[in-house]
PDB file of C-alpha atoms in Angstrom:
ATOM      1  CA  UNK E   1      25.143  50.455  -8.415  1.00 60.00           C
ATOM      2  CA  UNK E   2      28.795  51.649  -7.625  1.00 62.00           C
ATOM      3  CA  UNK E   3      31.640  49.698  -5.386  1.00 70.00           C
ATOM      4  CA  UNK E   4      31.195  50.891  -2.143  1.00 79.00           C
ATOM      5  CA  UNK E   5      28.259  52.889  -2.204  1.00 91.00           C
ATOM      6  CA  UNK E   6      26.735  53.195   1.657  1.00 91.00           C
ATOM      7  CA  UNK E   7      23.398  52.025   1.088  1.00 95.00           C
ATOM      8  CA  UNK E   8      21.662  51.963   5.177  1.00 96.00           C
ATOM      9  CA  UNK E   9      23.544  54.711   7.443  1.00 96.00           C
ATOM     10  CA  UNK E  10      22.391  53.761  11.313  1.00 97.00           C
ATOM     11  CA  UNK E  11      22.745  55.904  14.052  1.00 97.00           C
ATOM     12  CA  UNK E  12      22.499  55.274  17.671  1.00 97.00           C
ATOM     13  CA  UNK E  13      19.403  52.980  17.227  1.00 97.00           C
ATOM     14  CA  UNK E  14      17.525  51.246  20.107  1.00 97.00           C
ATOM     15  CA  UNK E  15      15.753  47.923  19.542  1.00 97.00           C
ATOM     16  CA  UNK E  16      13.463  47.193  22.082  1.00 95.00           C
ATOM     17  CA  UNK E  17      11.060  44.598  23.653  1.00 94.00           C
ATOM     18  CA  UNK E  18       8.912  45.422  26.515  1.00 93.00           C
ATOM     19  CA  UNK E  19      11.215  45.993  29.449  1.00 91.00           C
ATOM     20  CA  UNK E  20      14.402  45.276  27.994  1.00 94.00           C
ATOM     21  CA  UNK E  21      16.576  46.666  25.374  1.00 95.00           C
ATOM     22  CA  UNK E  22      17.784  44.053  23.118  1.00 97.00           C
ATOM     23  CA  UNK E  23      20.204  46.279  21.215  1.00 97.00           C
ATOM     24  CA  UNK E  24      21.850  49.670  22.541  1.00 97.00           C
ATOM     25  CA  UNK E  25      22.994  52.303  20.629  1.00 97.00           C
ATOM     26  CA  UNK E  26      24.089  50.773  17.282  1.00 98.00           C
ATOM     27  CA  UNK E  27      25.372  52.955  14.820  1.00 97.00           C
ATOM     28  CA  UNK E  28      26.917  51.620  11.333  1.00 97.00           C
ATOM     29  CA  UNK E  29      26.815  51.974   7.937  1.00 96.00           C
ATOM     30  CA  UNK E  30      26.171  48.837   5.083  1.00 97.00           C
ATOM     31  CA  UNK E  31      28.069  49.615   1.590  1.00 95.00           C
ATOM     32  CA  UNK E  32      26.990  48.536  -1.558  1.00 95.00           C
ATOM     33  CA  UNK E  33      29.239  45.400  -1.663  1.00 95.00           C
ATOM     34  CA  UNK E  34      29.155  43.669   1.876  1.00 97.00           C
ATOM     35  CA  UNK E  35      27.438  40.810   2.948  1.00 98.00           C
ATOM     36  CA  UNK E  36      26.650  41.133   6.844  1.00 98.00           C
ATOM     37  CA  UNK E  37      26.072  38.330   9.095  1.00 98.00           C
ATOM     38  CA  UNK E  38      23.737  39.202  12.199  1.00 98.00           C
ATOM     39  CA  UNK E  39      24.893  36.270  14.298  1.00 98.00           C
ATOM     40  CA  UNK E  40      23.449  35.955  18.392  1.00 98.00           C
ATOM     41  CA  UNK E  41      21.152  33.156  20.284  1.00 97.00           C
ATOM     42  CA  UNK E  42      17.408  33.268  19.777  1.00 95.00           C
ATOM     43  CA  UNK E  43      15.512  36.301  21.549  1.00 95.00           C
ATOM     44  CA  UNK E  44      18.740  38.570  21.298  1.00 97.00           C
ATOM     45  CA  UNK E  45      16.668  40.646  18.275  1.00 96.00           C
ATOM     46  CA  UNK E  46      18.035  39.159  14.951  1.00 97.00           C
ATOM     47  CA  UNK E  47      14.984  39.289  13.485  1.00 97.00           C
ATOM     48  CA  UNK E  48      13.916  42.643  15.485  1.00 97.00           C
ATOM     49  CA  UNK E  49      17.024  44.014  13.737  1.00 97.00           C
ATOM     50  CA  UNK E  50      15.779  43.579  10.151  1.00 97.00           C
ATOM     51  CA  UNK E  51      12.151  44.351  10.369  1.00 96.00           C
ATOM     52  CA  UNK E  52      13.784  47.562  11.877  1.00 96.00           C
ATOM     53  CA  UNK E  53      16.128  48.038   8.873  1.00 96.00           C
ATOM     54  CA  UNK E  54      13.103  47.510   6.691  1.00 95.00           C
ATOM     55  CA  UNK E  55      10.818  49.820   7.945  1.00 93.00           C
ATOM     56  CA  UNK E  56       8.121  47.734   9.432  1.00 92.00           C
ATOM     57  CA  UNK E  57       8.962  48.967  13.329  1.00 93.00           C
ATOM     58  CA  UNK E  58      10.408  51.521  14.315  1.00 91.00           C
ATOM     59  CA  UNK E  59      13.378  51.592  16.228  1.00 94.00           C
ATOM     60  CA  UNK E  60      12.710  53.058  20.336  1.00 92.00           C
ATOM     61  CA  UNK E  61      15.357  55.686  19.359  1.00 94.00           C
ATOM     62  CA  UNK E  62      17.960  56.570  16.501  1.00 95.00           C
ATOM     63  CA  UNK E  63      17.840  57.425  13.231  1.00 95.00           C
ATOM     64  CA  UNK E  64      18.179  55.543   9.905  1.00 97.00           C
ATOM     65  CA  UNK E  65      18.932  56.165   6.559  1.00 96.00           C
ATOM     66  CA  UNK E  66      18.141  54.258   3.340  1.00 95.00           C
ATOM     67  CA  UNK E  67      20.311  55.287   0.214  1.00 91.00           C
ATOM     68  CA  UNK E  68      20.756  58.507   2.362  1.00 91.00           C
ATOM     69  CA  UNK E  69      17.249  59.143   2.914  1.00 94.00           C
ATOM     70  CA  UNK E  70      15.697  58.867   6.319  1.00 95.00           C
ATOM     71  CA  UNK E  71      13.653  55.903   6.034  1.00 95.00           C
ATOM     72  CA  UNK E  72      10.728  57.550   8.097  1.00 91.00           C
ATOM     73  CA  UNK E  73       9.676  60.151   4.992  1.00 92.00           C
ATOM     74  CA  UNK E  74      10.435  57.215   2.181  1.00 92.00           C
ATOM     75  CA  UNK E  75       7.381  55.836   0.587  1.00 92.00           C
ATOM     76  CA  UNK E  76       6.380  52.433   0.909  1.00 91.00           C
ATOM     77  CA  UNK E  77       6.704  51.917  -2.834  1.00 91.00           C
ATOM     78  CA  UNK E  78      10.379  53.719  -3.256  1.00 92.00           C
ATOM     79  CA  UNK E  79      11.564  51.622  -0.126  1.00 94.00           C
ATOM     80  CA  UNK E  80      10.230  48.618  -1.268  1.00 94.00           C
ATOM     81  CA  UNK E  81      12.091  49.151  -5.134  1.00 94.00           C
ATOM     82  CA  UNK E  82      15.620  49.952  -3.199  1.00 95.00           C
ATOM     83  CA  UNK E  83      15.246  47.016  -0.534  1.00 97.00           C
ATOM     84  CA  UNK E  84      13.268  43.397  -0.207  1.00 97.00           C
ATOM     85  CA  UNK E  85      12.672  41.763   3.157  1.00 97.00           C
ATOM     86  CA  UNK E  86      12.505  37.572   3.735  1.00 97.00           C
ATOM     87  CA  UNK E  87      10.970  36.389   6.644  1.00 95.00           C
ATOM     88  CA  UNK E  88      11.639  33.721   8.712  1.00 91.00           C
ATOM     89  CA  UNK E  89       8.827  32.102   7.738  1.00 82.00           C
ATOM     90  CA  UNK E  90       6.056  32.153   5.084  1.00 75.00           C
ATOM     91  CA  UNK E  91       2.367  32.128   5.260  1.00 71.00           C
ATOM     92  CA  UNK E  92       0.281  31.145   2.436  1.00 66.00           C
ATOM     93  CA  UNK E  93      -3.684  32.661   2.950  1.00 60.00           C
ATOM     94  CA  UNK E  94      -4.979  31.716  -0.363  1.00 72.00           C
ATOM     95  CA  UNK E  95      -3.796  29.001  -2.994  1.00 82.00           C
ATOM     96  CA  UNK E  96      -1.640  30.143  -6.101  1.00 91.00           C
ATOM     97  CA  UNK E  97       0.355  28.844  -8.434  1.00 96.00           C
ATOM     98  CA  UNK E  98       3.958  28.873  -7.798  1.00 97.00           C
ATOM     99  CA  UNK E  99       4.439  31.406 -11.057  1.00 97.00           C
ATOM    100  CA  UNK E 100       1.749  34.387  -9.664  1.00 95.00           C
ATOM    101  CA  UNK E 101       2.992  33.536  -6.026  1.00 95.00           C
ATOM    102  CA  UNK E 102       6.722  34.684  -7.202  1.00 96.00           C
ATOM    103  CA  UNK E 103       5.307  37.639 -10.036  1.00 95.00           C
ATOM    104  CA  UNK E 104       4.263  38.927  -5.927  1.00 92.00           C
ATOM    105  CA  UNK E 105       8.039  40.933  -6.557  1.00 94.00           C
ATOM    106  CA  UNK E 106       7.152  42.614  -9.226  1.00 95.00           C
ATOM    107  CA  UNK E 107       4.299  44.808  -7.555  1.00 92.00           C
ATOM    108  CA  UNK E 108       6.654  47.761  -6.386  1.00 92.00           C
ATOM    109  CA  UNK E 109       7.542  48.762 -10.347  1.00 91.00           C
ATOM    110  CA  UNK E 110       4.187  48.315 -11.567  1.00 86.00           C
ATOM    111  CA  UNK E 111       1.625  50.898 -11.632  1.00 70.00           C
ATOM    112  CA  UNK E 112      -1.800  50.383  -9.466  1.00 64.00           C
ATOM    113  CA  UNK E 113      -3.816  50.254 -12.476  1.00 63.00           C
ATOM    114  CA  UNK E 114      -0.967  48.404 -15.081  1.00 72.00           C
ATOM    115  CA  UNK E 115      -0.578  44.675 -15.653  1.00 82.00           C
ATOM    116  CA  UNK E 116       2.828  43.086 -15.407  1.00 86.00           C
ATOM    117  CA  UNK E 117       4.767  43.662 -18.397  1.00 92.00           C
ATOM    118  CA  UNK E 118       6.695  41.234 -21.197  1.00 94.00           C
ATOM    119  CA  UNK E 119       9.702  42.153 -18.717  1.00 95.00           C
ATOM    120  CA  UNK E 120       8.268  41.342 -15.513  1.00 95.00           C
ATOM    121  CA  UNK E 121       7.244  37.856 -16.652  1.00 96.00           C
ATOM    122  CA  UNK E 122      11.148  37.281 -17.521  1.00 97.00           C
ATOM    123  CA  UNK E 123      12.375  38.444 -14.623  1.00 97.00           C
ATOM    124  CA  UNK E 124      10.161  36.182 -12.599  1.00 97.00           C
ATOM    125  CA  UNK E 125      11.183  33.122 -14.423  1.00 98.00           C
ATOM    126  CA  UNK E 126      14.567  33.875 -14.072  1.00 98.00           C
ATOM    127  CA  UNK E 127      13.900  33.906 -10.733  1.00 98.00           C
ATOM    128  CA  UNK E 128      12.954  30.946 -10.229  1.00 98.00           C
ATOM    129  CA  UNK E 129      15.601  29.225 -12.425  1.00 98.00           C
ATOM    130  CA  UNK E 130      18.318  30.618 -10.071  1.00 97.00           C
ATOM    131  CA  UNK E 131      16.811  28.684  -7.153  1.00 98.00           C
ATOM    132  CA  UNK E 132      15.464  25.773  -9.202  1.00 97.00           C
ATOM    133  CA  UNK E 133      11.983  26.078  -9.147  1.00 98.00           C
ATOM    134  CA  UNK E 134      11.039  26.885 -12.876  1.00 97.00           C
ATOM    135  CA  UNK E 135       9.851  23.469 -13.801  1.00 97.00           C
ATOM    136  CA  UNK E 136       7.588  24.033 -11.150  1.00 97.00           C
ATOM    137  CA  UNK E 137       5.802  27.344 -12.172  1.00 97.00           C
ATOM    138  CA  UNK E 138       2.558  26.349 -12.588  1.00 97.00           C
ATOM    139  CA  UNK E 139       1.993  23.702  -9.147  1.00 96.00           C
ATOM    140  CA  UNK E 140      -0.114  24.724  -6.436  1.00 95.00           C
ATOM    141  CA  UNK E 141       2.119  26.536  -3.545  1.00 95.00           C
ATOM    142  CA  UNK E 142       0.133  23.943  -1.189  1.00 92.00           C
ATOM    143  CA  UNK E 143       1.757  20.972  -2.828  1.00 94.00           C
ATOM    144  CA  UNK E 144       5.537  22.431  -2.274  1.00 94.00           C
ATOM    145  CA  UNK E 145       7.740  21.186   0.182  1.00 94.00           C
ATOM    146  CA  UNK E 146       9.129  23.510   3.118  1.00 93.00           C
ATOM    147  CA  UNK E 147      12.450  23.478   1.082  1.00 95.00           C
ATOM    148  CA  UNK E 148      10.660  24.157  -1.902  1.00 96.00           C
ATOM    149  CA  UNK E 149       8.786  27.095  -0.193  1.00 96.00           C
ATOM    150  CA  UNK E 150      11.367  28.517   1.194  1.00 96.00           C
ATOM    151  CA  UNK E 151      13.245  28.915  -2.491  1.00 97.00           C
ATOM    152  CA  UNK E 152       9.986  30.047  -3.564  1.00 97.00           C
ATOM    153  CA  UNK E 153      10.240  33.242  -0.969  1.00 96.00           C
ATOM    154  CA  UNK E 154      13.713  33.294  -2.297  1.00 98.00           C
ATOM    155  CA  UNK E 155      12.581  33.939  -5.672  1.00 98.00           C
ATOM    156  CA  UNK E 156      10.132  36.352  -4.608  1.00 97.00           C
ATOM    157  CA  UNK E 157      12.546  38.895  -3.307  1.00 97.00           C
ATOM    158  CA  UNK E 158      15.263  38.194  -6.194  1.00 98.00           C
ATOM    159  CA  UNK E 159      11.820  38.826  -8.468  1.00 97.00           C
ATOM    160  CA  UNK E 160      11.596  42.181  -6.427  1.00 97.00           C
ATOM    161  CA  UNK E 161      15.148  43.197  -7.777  1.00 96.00           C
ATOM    162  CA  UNK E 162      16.557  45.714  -5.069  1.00 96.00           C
ATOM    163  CA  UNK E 163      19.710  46.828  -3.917  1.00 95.00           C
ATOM    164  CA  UNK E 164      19.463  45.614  -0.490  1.00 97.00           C
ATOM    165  CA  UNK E 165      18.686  42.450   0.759  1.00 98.00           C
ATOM    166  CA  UNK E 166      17.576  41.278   4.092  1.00 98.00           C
ATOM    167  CA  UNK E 167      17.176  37.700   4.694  1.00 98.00           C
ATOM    168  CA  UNK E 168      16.131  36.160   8.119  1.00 97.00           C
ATOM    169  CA  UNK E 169      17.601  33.125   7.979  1.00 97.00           C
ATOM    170  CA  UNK E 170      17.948  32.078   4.574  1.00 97.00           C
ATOM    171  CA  UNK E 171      18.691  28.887   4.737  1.00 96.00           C
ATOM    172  CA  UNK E 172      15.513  27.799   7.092  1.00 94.00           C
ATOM    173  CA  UNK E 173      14.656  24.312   5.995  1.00 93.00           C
ATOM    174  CA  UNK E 174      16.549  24.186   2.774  1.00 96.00           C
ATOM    175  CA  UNK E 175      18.979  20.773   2.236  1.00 95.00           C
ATOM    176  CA  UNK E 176      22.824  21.196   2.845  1.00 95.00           C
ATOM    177  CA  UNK E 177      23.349  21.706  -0.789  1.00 95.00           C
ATOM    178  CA  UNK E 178      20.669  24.461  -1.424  1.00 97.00           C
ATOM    179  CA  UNK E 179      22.042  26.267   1.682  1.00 97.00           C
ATOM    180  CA  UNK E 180      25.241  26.398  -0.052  1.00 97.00           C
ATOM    181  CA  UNK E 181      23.311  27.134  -3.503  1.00 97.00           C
ATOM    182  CA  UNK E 182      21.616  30.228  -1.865  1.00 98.00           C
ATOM    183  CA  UNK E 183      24.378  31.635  -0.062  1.00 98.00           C
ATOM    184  CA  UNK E 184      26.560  31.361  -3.383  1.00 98.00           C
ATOM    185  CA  UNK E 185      23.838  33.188  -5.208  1.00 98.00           C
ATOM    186  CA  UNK E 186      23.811  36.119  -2.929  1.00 98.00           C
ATOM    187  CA  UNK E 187      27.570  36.083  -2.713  1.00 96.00           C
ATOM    188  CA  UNK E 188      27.629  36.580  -6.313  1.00 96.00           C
ATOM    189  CA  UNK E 189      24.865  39.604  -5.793  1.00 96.00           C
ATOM    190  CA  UNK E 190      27.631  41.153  -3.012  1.00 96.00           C
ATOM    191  CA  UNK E 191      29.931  40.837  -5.705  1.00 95.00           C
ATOM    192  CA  UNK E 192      28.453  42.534  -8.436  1.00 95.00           C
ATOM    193  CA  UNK E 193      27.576  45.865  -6.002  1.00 95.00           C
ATOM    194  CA  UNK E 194      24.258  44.966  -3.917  1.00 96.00           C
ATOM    195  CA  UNK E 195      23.886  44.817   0.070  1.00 97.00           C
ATOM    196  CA  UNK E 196      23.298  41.741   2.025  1.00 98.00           C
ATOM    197  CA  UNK E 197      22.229  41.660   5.606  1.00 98.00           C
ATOM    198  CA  UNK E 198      21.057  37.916   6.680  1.00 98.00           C
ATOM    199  CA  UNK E 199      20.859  36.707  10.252  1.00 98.00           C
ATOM    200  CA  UNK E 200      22.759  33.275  10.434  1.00 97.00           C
ATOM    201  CA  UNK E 201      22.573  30.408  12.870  1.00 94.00           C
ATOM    202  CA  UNK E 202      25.626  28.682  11.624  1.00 96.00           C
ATOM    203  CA  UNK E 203      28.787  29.975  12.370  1.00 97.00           C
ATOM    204  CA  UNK E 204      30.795  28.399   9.575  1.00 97.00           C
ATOM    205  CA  UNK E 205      28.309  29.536   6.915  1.00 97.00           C
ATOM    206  CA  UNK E 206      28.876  33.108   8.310  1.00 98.00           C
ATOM    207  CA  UNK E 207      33.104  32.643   8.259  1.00 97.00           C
ATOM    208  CA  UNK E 208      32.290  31.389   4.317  1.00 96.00           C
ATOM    209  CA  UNK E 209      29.665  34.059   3.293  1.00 97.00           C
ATOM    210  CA  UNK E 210      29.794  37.274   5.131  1.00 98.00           C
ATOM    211  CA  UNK E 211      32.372  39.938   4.725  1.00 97.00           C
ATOM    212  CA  UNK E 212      31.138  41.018   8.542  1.00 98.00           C
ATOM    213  CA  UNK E 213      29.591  39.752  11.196  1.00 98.00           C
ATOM    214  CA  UNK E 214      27.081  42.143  13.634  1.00 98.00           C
ATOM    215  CA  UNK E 215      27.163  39.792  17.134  1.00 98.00           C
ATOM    216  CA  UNK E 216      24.150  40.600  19.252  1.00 98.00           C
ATOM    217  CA  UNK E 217      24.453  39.693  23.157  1.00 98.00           C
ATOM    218  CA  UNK E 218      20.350  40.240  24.011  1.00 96.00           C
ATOM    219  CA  UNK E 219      21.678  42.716  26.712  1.00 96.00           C
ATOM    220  CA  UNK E 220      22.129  45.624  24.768  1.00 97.00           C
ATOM    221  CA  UNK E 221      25.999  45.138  23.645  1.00 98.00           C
ATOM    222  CA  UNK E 222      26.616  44.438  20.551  1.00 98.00           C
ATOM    223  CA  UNK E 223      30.200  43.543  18.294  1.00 98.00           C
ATOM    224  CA  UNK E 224      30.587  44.853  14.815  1.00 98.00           C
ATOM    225  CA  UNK E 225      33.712  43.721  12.856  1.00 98.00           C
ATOM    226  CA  UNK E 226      35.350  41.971   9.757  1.00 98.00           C
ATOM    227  CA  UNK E 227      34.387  38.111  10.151  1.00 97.00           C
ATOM    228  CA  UNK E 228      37.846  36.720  10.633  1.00 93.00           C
ATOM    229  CA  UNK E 229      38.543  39.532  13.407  1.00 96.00           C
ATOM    230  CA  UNK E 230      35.235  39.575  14.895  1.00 97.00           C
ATOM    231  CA  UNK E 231      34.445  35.723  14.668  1.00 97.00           C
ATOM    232  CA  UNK E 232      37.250  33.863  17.796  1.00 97.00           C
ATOM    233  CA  UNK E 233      36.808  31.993  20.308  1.00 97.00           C
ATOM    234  CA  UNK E 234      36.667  34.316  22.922  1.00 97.00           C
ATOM    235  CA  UNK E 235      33.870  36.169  21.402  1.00 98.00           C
ATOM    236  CA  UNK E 236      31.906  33.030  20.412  1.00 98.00           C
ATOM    237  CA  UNK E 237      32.016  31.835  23.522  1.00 98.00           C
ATOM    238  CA  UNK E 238      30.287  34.663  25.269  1.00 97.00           C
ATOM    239  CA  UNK E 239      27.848  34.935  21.838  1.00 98.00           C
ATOM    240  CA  UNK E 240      26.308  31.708  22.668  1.00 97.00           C
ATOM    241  CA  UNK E 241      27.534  30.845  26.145  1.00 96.00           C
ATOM    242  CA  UNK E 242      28.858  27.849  25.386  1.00 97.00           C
ATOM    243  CA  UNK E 243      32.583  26.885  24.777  1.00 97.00           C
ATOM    244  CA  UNK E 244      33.140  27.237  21.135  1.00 97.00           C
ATOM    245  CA  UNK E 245      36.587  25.969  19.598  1.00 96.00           C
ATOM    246  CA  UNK E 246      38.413  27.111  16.303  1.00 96.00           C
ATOM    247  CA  UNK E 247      39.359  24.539  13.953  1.00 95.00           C
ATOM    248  CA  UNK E 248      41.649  25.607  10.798  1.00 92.00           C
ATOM    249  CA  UNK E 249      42.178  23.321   7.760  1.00 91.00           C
ATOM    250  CA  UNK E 250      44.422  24.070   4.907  1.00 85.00           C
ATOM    251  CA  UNK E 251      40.984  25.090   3.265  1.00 85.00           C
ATOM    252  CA  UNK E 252      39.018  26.539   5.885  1.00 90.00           C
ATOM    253  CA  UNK E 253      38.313  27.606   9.248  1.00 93.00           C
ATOM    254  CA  UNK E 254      35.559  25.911  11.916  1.00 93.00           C
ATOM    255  CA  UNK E 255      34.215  26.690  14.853  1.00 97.00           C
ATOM    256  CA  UNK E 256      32.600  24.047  16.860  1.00 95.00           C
ATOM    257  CA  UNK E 257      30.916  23.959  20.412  1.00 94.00           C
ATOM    258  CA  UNK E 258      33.017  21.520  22.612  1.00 91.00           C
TER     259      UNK E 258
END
């Protein structure tokens, strides 16, 4: 996919709940190489946001396009080869092993009638090698651990190979260093050309990840910007209505509640 390539085009979108608008008016554009941080407290429509983006709800008003298609008159099967969704949460209704549970990905390029190809069987096992989980193909999903769950949905949507990822909180109940493992995976997808959108909790792993940062107030206002423009004190403070206090290393910068 080429640099720079606008893959979802928003326009003056509306996200609500009933009787209140969580999100008024939003209008932007993702390109083929950013990583976007959805950043606000819980309630303001993070989630809301994505499931939006993806095509499961529709938006009270606006229009959006996906790789300059509107998204209403895409196919289920064509939007679901150009973008994969993570949920917060997973929710396993029957047992599987950990190997069919990720092949899951592989459904949108294979034919209702075909079985999964010499192809599709590498890609899912590359898939879970990237997030560490290919010595344990063949366990039951019941006997995983939420971490190891949570790489397992991981896997799933790398398995599903699109261009456009949205993750709802990524990192959900995954140690410091596979937060950090994740994050750098999908950095490296930014990097060669795809589109992230994640909703983050923590600040700092936004100012180390994202290229931008989407701030949602849960009133309807919204702030779009470049992370080290849009992410300041001033605007952190309202974001989470707590004092919130910039701390710069010769490494890094922090932001921490004081």
């Amino acid at each position: 996919m080429s640099i720079n390539q606008i893959t979802i085009s928003i326009k003056n979108i509306d996200i609500s709940i009933p009787n209140r608008t969580l999100i008024k008016n939003l209008t932007m554009s993702v390109k083929s190489n950013e990583f976007l941080a959805i950043l606000g407290q819980n309630g303001c429509g993070k989630s809301l946001t994505l499931h939006t983006l993806a095509g499961v709800r529709e938006p009270s008003s606006g229009n959006i396009k996906l790789m300059k298609e509107d998204i209403k008159t895409k196919p289920k099967r064509e939007i679901a080869k150009n973008l994969a969704l993570l949920t917060q949460d997973s929710e396993d209704i029957f047992t599987s092993t950990v190997f069919d549970s990720v092949l899951i990905g592989r459904h949108p390029h294979i034919g209702a009638f075909n079985n999964e190809s010499a192809e599709d069987i590498l890609i899912a096992n590359d898939a879970l090698k990237q997030v560490g989980l290919l010595e344990l193909k063949n366990r039951d999903i019941t006997t995983l651990s939420g971490g190891e769950r949570r790489r397992l949905s991981i896997a799933q949507v790398l398995t599903q190979q699109p261009k456009i990822y949205l993750l709802d909180e990524p990192t959900n109940h995954l140690d410091p260093q596979y937060q950090l493992e994740i994050l750098k995976l999908f950095k490296n997808k930014v990097d060669s050309g795809y589109s992230i959108l994640a909703t983050m909790h923590d600040v700092n792993l936004a100012v180390r990840f994202a290229t931008r940062c989407l701030l949602l107030f849960g009133d309807g206002s919204w702030l779009l910007g470049d992370t080290l423009d849009i992410l300041n004190e001033k605007n952190l403070t309202k974001l989470y209505g707590i004092k919130m206090e910039r701390i710069e290393t010769k490494k890094q910068i922090f932001f921490s509640a004081v």
